Amino acid sequence: MRALLIYAHPNHRSLNHAFFEAAQKSLQQNSAIHEIDTLDLYAEKFDPVLVFGENKRRRDMHKDPELEIYREKIQQADLLVFVYPIFWGRPPAMLLGFIDQVFAANFAYRHDSLLPEGLLAGKRAVCVSTMKGPRFYSRFFLHNAHQVLMKKALFRFVGIRKVKLFEFGGMEKKNGKQQKYLDQTAAYFSKLAK
């Protein structure tokens, strides 16, 4: 199985980066994983701003040569792992801009009839996300907006059915169970099998 880790946090000394490293290290130790590729959106200086004009049209995004390397990485991966913070109940703009541009029509999905056809079927996705506030706030007051966005609006739409979301809340508290959650994440990736 080939894994692609996509990291969307600007600070390499952050808790998010610790989760990224834990996932990467555990996947390296997992015998079911044969190849690991990483993508650090901030280090890559990925431009999340979506721009259209006469020479750049939405319907042609699946052919945009500037995005070809990202489409290839996603196409080659069996497992997509996203590591990011949750801001305002959703992933950061950097990751959303990446999704807007790379998960384009005629690459990630086709919409020729009433219902879309997901073109990334057979892949798995795991999201590891952290938030300052408690987990119950997102669940009850935001009606699981983050989960709905990632599981239904994105992954189901593009054909990815096997989805696991880790949402760790209270991560800025001194007793916020950071190490427990890091260990839980590492254990999950070390045992993950096809």
XYZ file of N, CA and C in Angstrom:
582
model
N 0.848 -1.175 0.000
C 0.000 0.000 0.000
C 0.897 1.244 0.000
N 0.544 2.222 -0.817
C 1.271 3.485 -0.882
C 0.515 4.540 -0.093
N 1.243 5.297 0.723
C 0.633 6.336 1.548
C 1.150 7.704 1.146
N 0.256 8.684 1.167
C 0.613 10.083 0.955
C 0.163 10.862 2.173
N 1.099 11.494 2.871
C 0.790 12.331 4.021
C 0.790 13.784 3.592
N -0.314 14.462 3.844
C -0.468 15.871 3.475
C -0.574 16.680 4.756
N 0.402 17.556 4.957
C 0.503 18.340 6.190
C 0.141 19.791 5.913
N -0.769 20.355 6.717
C -1.235 21.722 6.481
C -1.205 22.532 7.775
N -0.012 22.797 8.255
C 0.175 23.669 9.425
C 1.487 24.424 9.212
N 1.511 25.732 9.486
C 2.718 26.514 9.171
C 3.883 26.320 10.128
N 3.679 25.677 11.268
C 4.717 25.596 12.283
C 5.213 24.163 12.451
N 6.499 23.960 12.234
C 7.072 22.618 12.379
C 7.395 22.276 13.825
N 7.160 23.195 14.741
C 7.328 22.898 16.163
C 5.979 22.783 16.860
N 4.932 22.635 16.091
C 3.576 22.579 16.635
C 3.198 21.153 17.028
N 2.109 21.052 17.765
C 1.550 19.742 18.094
C 1.120 19.020 16.816
N 0.603 19.777 15.857
C 0.213 19.158 14.579
C 1.403 18.470 13.924
N 2.568 19.100 13.997
C 3.743 18.474 13.392
C 4.128 17.212 14.151
N 3.911 17.196 15.448
C 4.161 15.977 16.228
C 3.230 14.855 15.763
N 1.982 15.176 15.459
C 1.053 14.176 14.925
C 1.512 13.705 13.544
N 1.971 14.636 12.727
C 2.487 14.303 11.405
C 3.667 13.338 11.517
N 4.598 13.648 12.403
C 5.763 12.784 12.603
C 5.376 11.421 13.165
N 4.415 11.406 14.088
C 3.963 10.131 14.660
C 3.333 9.251 13.584
N 2.527 9.859 12.724
C 1.897 9.099 11.633
C 2.954 8.570 10.674
N 3.899 9.419 10.298
C 4.944 9.022 9.359
C 5.807 7.892 9.926
N 6.230 8.027 11.159
C 7.075 7.006 11.787
C 6.333 5.678 11.906
N 5.075 5.723 12.305
C 4.296 4.490 12.455
C 4.038 3.819 11.112
N 3.788 4.608 10.079
C 3.592 4.039 8.747
C 4.882 3.396 8.229
N 6.030 3.987 8.568
C 7.314 3.411 8.162
C 7.543 2.048 8.805
N 6.982 1.848 9.982
C 7.136 0.580 10.702
C 6.055 -0.431 10.346
N 5.082 -0.021 9.562
C 3.961 -0.882 9.200
C 4.318 -1.679 7.937
N 4.313 -2.995 8.034
C 4.707 -3.841 6.902
C 3.713 -3.792 5.743
N 2.503 -3.310 5.989
C 1.506 -3.201 4.913
C 1.770 -1.987 4.018
N 2.602 -1.061 4.491
C 2.913 0.152 3.738
C 4.238 -0.042 3.022
N 4.218 0.069 1.704
C 5.423 -0.154 0.908
C 6.120 1.131 0.487
N 5.364 2.209 0.463
C 5.945 3.488 0.014
C 5.221 4.623 0.718
N 5.988 5.618 1.148
C 5.414 6.788 1.823
C 5.923 8.042 1.136
N 4.994 8.910 0.786
C 5.332 10.205 0.209
C 4.735 11.268 1.121
N 5.372 12.419 1.218
C 4.851 13.489 2.058
C 4.702 14.765 1.243
N 3.777 15.577 1.705
C 3.506 16.861 1.062
C 3.212 17.872 2.158
N 4.116 18.815 2.341
C 3.968 19.882 3.327
C 3.541 21.129 2.557
N 2.269 21.473 2.645
C 1.724 22.541 1.808
C 2.376 23.899 2.071
N 2.707 24.182 3.322
C 3.353 25.461 3.618
C 4.801 25.468 3.136
N 5.527 24.383 3.370
C 6.924 24.308 2.913
C 6.995 24.366 1.391
N 5.981 23.789 0.725
C 5.906 23.821 -0.743
C 5.540 25.203 -1.270
N 5.081 26.061 -0.351
C 4.559 27.375 -0.723
C 3.397 27.243 -1.718
N 2.547 26.251 -1.434
C 1.367 26.056 -2.271
C 0.490 27.299 -2.193
N 0.019 27.765 -3.331
C -0.847 28.946 -3.377
C -2.302 28.480 -3.327
N -2.984 28.720 -2.196
C -4.354 28.233 -2.066
C -5.406 29.103 -2.765
N -4.977 30.229 -3.320
C -5.926 31.160 -3.932
C -6.366 30.631 -5.295
N -7.653 30.467 -5.433
C -8.243 29.966 -6.677
C -8.529 31.153 -7.598
N -7.913 31.148 -8.770
C -8.048 32.263 -9.706
C -8.489 31.719 -11.061
N -9.499 32.362 -11.628
C -9.954 31.993 -12.969
C -9.915 33.227 -13.858
N -9.758 33.013 -15.145
C -9.752 34.095 -16.119
C -9.873 33.498 -17.509
N -9.548 34.286 -18.509
C -9.654 33.816 -19.891
C -8.728 32.641 -20.164
N -7.548 32.653 -19.565
C -6.572 31.591 -19.803
C -6.614 30.469 -18.765
N -7.400 30.650 -17.736
C -7.497 29.634 -16.682
C -8.963 29.469 -16.302
N -9.534 28.346 -16.726
C -10.962 28.113 -16.502
C -11.172 26.940 -15.567
N -12.260 26.987 -14.842
C -12.551 25.939 -13.858
C -12.666 24.572 -14.517
N -13.297 24.519 -15.654
C -13.508 23.223 -16.320
C -12.212 22.587 -16.812
N -11.114 23.359 -16.834
C -9.825 22.835 -17.286
C -8.843 22.563 -16.144
N -9.299 22.695 -14.911
C -8.389 22.540 -13.775
C -7.740 21.159 -13.727
N -8.427 20.146 -14.206
C -7.861 18.790 -14.178
C -6.663 18.643 -15.122
N -6.436 19.649 -15.957
C -5.290 19.629 -16.881
C -4.245 20.685 -16.542
N -4.445 21.423 -15.465
C -3.528 22.504 -15.100
C -2.134 21.924 -14.856
N -1.124 22.316 -15.650
C 0.213 21.740 -15.509
C 0.871 22.059 -14.166
N 0.504 23.182 -13.542
C 1.080 23.538 -12.244
C 0.627 22.590 -11.137
N -0.484 21.921 -11.349
C -1.047 21.027 -10.333
C -0.800 19.552 -10.645
N -0.140 19.270 -11.747
C 0.069 17.884 -12.195
C 0.804 17.046 -11.151
N 1.812 17.591 -10.525
C 2.583 16.829 -9.540
C 1.702 16.382 -8.377
N 0.755 17.226 -7.965
C -0.139 16.883 -6.864
C -1.158 15.827 -7.293
N -1.658 15.955 -8.518
C -2.599 14.943 -9.024
C -1.906 13.582 -9.109
N -0.646 13.572 -9.545
C 0.099 12.311 -9.638
C 0.285 11.678 -8.265
N 0.629 12.483 -7.272
C 0.816 11.959 -5.918
C -0.479 11.334 -5.391
N -1.589 12.009 -5.622
C -2.875 11.484 -5.160
C -3.246 10.238 -5.933
N -3.039 10.244 -7.227
C -3.372 9.089 -8.060
C -2.581 7.851 -7.643
N -1.325 8.019 -7.310
C -0.464 6.890 -6.951
C -0.744 6.342 -5.554
N -1.332 7.145 -4.687
C -1.534 6.742 -3.294
C -2.770 5.864 -3.121
N -2.637 4.874 -2.258
C -3.784 4.072 -1.835
C -4.400 4.670 -0.572
N -3.550 5.327 0.215
C -3.954 5.910 1.491
C -3.573 7.384 1.511
N -4.547 8.249 1.769
C -4.322 9.682 1.900
C -4.467 10.051 3.366
N -3.430 10.628 3.946
C -3.454 11.037 5.347
C -3.309 12.550 5.401
N -4.280 13.207 6.005
C -4.271 14.661 6.138
C -4.050 15.013 7.607
N -3.092 15.885 7.889
C -2.827 16.339 9.252
C -2.944 17.855 9.257
N -3.849 18.385 10.109
C -4.127 19.822 10.089
C -4.874 20.249 11.352
N -4.837 21.532 11.667
C -5.658 22.051 12.761
C -7.066 22.354 12.255
N -7.979 22.478 13.175
C -9.330 22.919 12.830
C -9.459 24.368 13.281
N -9.733 25.250 12.314
C -9.964 26.664 12.595
C -11.421 26.973 12.253
N -12.135 27.588 13.163
C -13.521 27.974 12.912
C -14.375 26.792 12.436
N -14.109 25.626 12.999
C -14.926 24.456 12.690
C -14.598 23.772 11.374
N -13.490 24.154 10.734
C -13.138 23.552 9.446
C -11.617 23.571 9.262
N -11.107 22.855 8.257
C -9.661 22.865 8.007
C -9.183 24.269 7.626
N -7.877 24.516 7.733
C -7.357 25.836 7.361
C -7.502 26.123 5.869
N -7.489 27.397 5.539
C -7.656 27.831 4.149
C -6.622 27.194 3.230
N -5.420 26.955 3.740
C -4.371 26.325 2.926
C -4.846 24.971 2.402
N -5.394 24.150 3.281
C -5.850 22.828 2.868
C -7.095 22.926 1.990
N -8.004 23.810 2.333
C -9.214 23.955 1.514
C -8.870 24.447 0.108
N -7.896 25.350 -0.003
C -7.462 25.815 -1.317
C -6.820 24.705 -2.130
N -6.075 23.835 -1.455
C -5.479 22.670 -2.111
C -6.585 21.751 -2.642
N -7.576 21.487 -1.806
C -8.693 20.627 -2.217
C -9.451 21.261 -3.378
N -9.741 22.553 -3.280
C -10.467 23.253 -4.351
C -9.789 23.086 -5.706
N -8.467 23.139 -5.718
C -7.747 23.128 -6.983
C -7.383 21.734 -7.472
N -6.992 20.859 -6.556
C -6.474 19.554 -6.973
C -7.581 18.519 -7.143
N -8.584 18.528 -6.294
C -9.672 17.554 -6.392
C -10.705 18.069 -7.403
N -10.258 18.272 -8.612
C -11.051 18.916 -9.654
C -11.907 17.912 -10.424
N -12.911 18.461 -11.095
C -13.750 17.654 -11.982
C -12.883 17.026 -13.067
N -13.223 15.823 -13.447
C -12.523 15.018 -14.455
C -11.167 14.508 -13.974
N -10.851 14.780 -12.714
C -9.737 14.104 -12.052
C -10.254 13.343 -10.838
N -10.894 14.036 -9.918
C -11.388 13.409 -8.690
C -12.824 12.919 -8.835
N -13.564 13.498 -9.738
C -14.962 13.103 -9.949
C -15.398 13.505 -11.353
N -16.475 12.881 -11.783
C -17.105 13.228 -13.059
C -18.568 13.497 -12.748
N -19.121 14.511 -13.365
C -20.498 14.901 -13.072
C -21.275 15.031 -14.375
N -21.415 13.897 -15.077
C -22.083 13.903 -16.375
C -23.584 13.669 -16.273
N -24.042 13.166 -15.130
C -25.469 12.888 -14.956
C -25.940 13.510 -13.652
N -27.079 13.074 -13.178
C -27.670 13.648 -11.974
C -26.750 13.495 -10.763
N -26.156 12.311 -10.601
C -25.271 12.049 -9.473
C -23.819 11.999 -9.934
N -22.892 12.494 -9.101
C -21.484 12.471 -9.492
C -20.909 11.061 -9.426
N -19.889 10.831 -10.216
C -19.145 9.571 -10.168
C -17.776 9.870 -9.578
N -17.478 9.271 -8.448
C -16.186 9.472 -7.807
C -15.108 8.719 -8.558
N -14.045 9.407 -8.929
C -12.966 8.797 -9.698
C -11.796 8.348 -8.827
N -11.905 8.549 -7.507
C -10.845 8.129 -6.593
C -11.287 6.936 -5.746
N -12.251 6.199 -6.257
C -12.764 5.029 -5.535
C -11.644 4.026 -5.288
N -11.713 3.356 -4.157
C -10.731 2.348 -3.795
C -9.635 2.883 -2.885
N -9.538 4.195 -2.769
C -8.548 4.788 -1.874
C -9.137 4.890 -0.465
N -8.249 5.071 0.517
C -8.651 5.307 1.893
C -8.187 6.698 2.294
N -8.867 7.285 3.261
C -8.468 8.598 3.765
C -8.529 8.601 5.287
N -7.534 9.241 5.876
C -7.493 9.444 7.328
C -7.186 10.911 7.566
N -7.968 11.539 8.430
C -7.729 12.924 8.814
C -7.367 12.958 10.294
N -6.267 13.604 10.604
C -5.848 13.801 11.989
C -5.880 15.306 12.224
N -6.804 15.734 13.070
C -6.981 17.168 13.276
C -7.042 17.506 14.762
N -6.608 18.711 15.065
C -6.612 19.188 16.443
C -7.377 20.497 16.522
N -7.933 20.749 17.704
C -8.639 22.009 17.921
C -8.401 22.506 19.343
N -8.500 23.786 19.507
C -8.306 24.395 20.815
C -9.465 24.047 21.742
N -10.668 24.175 21.235
C -11.854 23.944 22.055
C -12.138 22.470 22.275
N -13.103 22.180 23.126
C -13.448 20.783 23.405
C -14.139 20.126 22.217
N -13.972 18.837 22.112
C -14.558 18.074 21.007
C -16.081 18.192 20.981
N -16.724 18.234 22.144
C -18.189 18.279 22.167
C -18.728 19.556 21.536
N -17.931 20.636 21.560
C -18.392 21.885 20.946
C -18.624 21.683 19.456
N -17.660 21.058 18.803
C -17.789 20.792 17.368
C -18.945 19.844 17.087
N -19.078 18.848 17.926
C -20.109 17.832 17.711
C -21.512 18.398 17.893
N -21.742 19.117 18.995
C -23.105 19.545 19.314
C -23.454 20.939 18.804
N -22.545 21.887 18.929
C -22.875 23.255 18.545
C -22.644 23.525 17.063
N -21.721 22.797 16.464
C -21.465 22.973 15.030
C -22.036 21.825 14.210
N -22.771 20.931 14.857
C -23.445 19.810 14.178
C -22.487 18.982 13.326
N -21.282 18.730 13.866
C -20.279 17.930 13.163
C -19.935 18.499 11.788
N -19.882 19.820 11.683
C -19.632 20.467 10.386
C -18.342 19.969 9.745
N -17.303 19.795 10.533
C -16.027 19.323 9.990
C -16.160 17.920 9.416
N -16.814 17.034 10.154
C -16.991 15.660 9.662
C -17.850 15.625 8.407
N -18.913 16.414 8.404
C -19.793 16.465 7.220
C -19.009 16.962 6.012
N -18.213 18.014 6.218
C -17.406 18.565 5.129
C -16.448 17.522 4.561
N -15.684 16.885 5.438
C -14.644 15.975 4.958
C -15.219 14.641 4.477
N -16.092 14.026 5.262
C -16.600 12.692 4.906
C -17.572 12.729 3.732
N -18.530 13.640 3.800
C -19.594 13.642 2.793
C -19.311 14.564 1.617
N -19.012 15.829 1.922
C -18.848 16.797 0.836
C -17.596 16.538 0.012
N -16.551 15.982 0.629
C -15.319 15.722 -0.121
C -15.158 14.246 -0.455
N -14.871 13.423 0.545
C -14.462 12.050 0.264
C -15.555 11.214 -0.407
N -16.766 11.260 0.088
C -17.832 10.474 -0.547
C -18.062 10.957 -1.970
N -17.975 12.256 -2.184
C -18.208 12.835 -3.503
C -17.192 12.328 -4.524
N -15.940 12.130 -4.088
C -14.904 11.686 -5.019
C -14.717 10.167 -5.001
N -15.582 9.460 -4.277
C -15.586 8.000 -4.318
C -14.822 7.309 -3.207
N -14.265 8.058 -2.258
C -13.514 7.441 -1.158
C -14.495 7.085 -0.043
N -14.644 5.789 0.209
C -15.620 5.309 1.191
C -14.990 4.973 2.540
N -13.737 4.514 2.538
C -13.071 4.166 3.794
C -12.418 5.427 4.348
N -13.056 6.007 5.367
C -12.602 7.276 5.931
C -12.548 7.159 7.450
N -11.465 7.624 8.029
C -11.305 7.676 9.483
C -10.936 9.101 9.854
N -11.670 9.665 10.816
C -11.379 11.017 11.283
C -10.999 10.992 12.755
N -9.844 11.553 13.060
C -9.440 11.804 14.433
C -9.617 13.298 14.669
N -10.452 13.655 15.620
C -10.637 15.056 16.002
C -10.279 15.168 17.482
N -9.152 15.763 17.749
C -8.685 15.880 19.129
C -8.920 17.303 19.633
N -9.745 17.420 20.660
C -10.078 18.724 21.219
C -9.312 19.024 22.497
N -9.390 20.277 22.931
C -8.730 20.718 24.154
C -7.221 20.637 24.082
N -6.653 20.849 22.898
C -5.231 20.609 22.708
C -4.321 21.721 23.224
N -4.881 22.839 23.675
C -4.031 23.888 24.232
C -4.036 23.878 25.758
N -4.738 22.926 26.349
C -4.724 22.779 27.808
C -3.447 22.078 28.244
N -2.984 22.420 29.434
C -1.785 21.754 29.957
C -2.036 20.264 30.172
N -3.240 19.922 30.563
C -3.600 18.512 30.764
C -4.528 18.041 29.646
N -4.194 18.423 28.415
C -5.072 18.137 27.282
C -4.909 16.774 26.645
N -4.238 15.857 27.306
C -4.084 14.478 26.827
C -3.333 14.397 25.499
N -2.420 15.337 25.255
C -1.691 15.359 24.001
C -0.933 14.048 23.768
N -0.197 13.585 24.783
C 0.591 12.367 24.605
C -0.306 11.156 24.388
N -1.414 11.098 25.087
C -2.358 9.988 24.903
C -2.846 9.940 23.456
N -3.168 11.099 22.905
C -3.676 11.148 21.536
C -2.578 10.873 20.509
N -1.368 11.330 20.800
C -0.241 11.002 19.918
C -0.018 9.491 19.893
N -0.064 8.862 21.062
C 0.114 7.405 21.147
C -1.017 6.676 20.424
N -2.234 7.164 20.574
C -3.398 6.554 19.906
C -3.247 6.632 18.387
N -2.800 7.777 17.898
C -2.598 7.961 16.458
C -1.494 7.046 15.945
N -0.383 6.993 16.674
C 0.738 6.137 16.278
C 0.310 4.675 16.234
N -0.440 4.243 17.222
C -0.899 2.850 17.267
C -1.816 2.540 16.088
N -2.678 3.476 15.732
C -3.580 3.263 14.597
C -2.795 3.060 13.300
N -1.830 3.930 13.043
C -1.081 3.835 11.788
C -0.122 2.643 11.768
N 0.356 2.224 12.903
C 1.264 1.072 12.915
C 0.523 -0.234 12.640
N -0.793 -0.264 12.917
C -1.585 -1.489 12.704
C -2.448 -1.433 11.453
N -2.476 -0.287 10.795
C -3.338 -0.120 9.631
C -2.973 -1.110 8.526
N -3.955 -1.808 8.035
C -3.727 -2.785 6.963
C -4.730 -2.540 5.854
N -4.435 -3.109 4.712
C -5.317 -2.951 3.554
C -6.625 -3.630 3.840
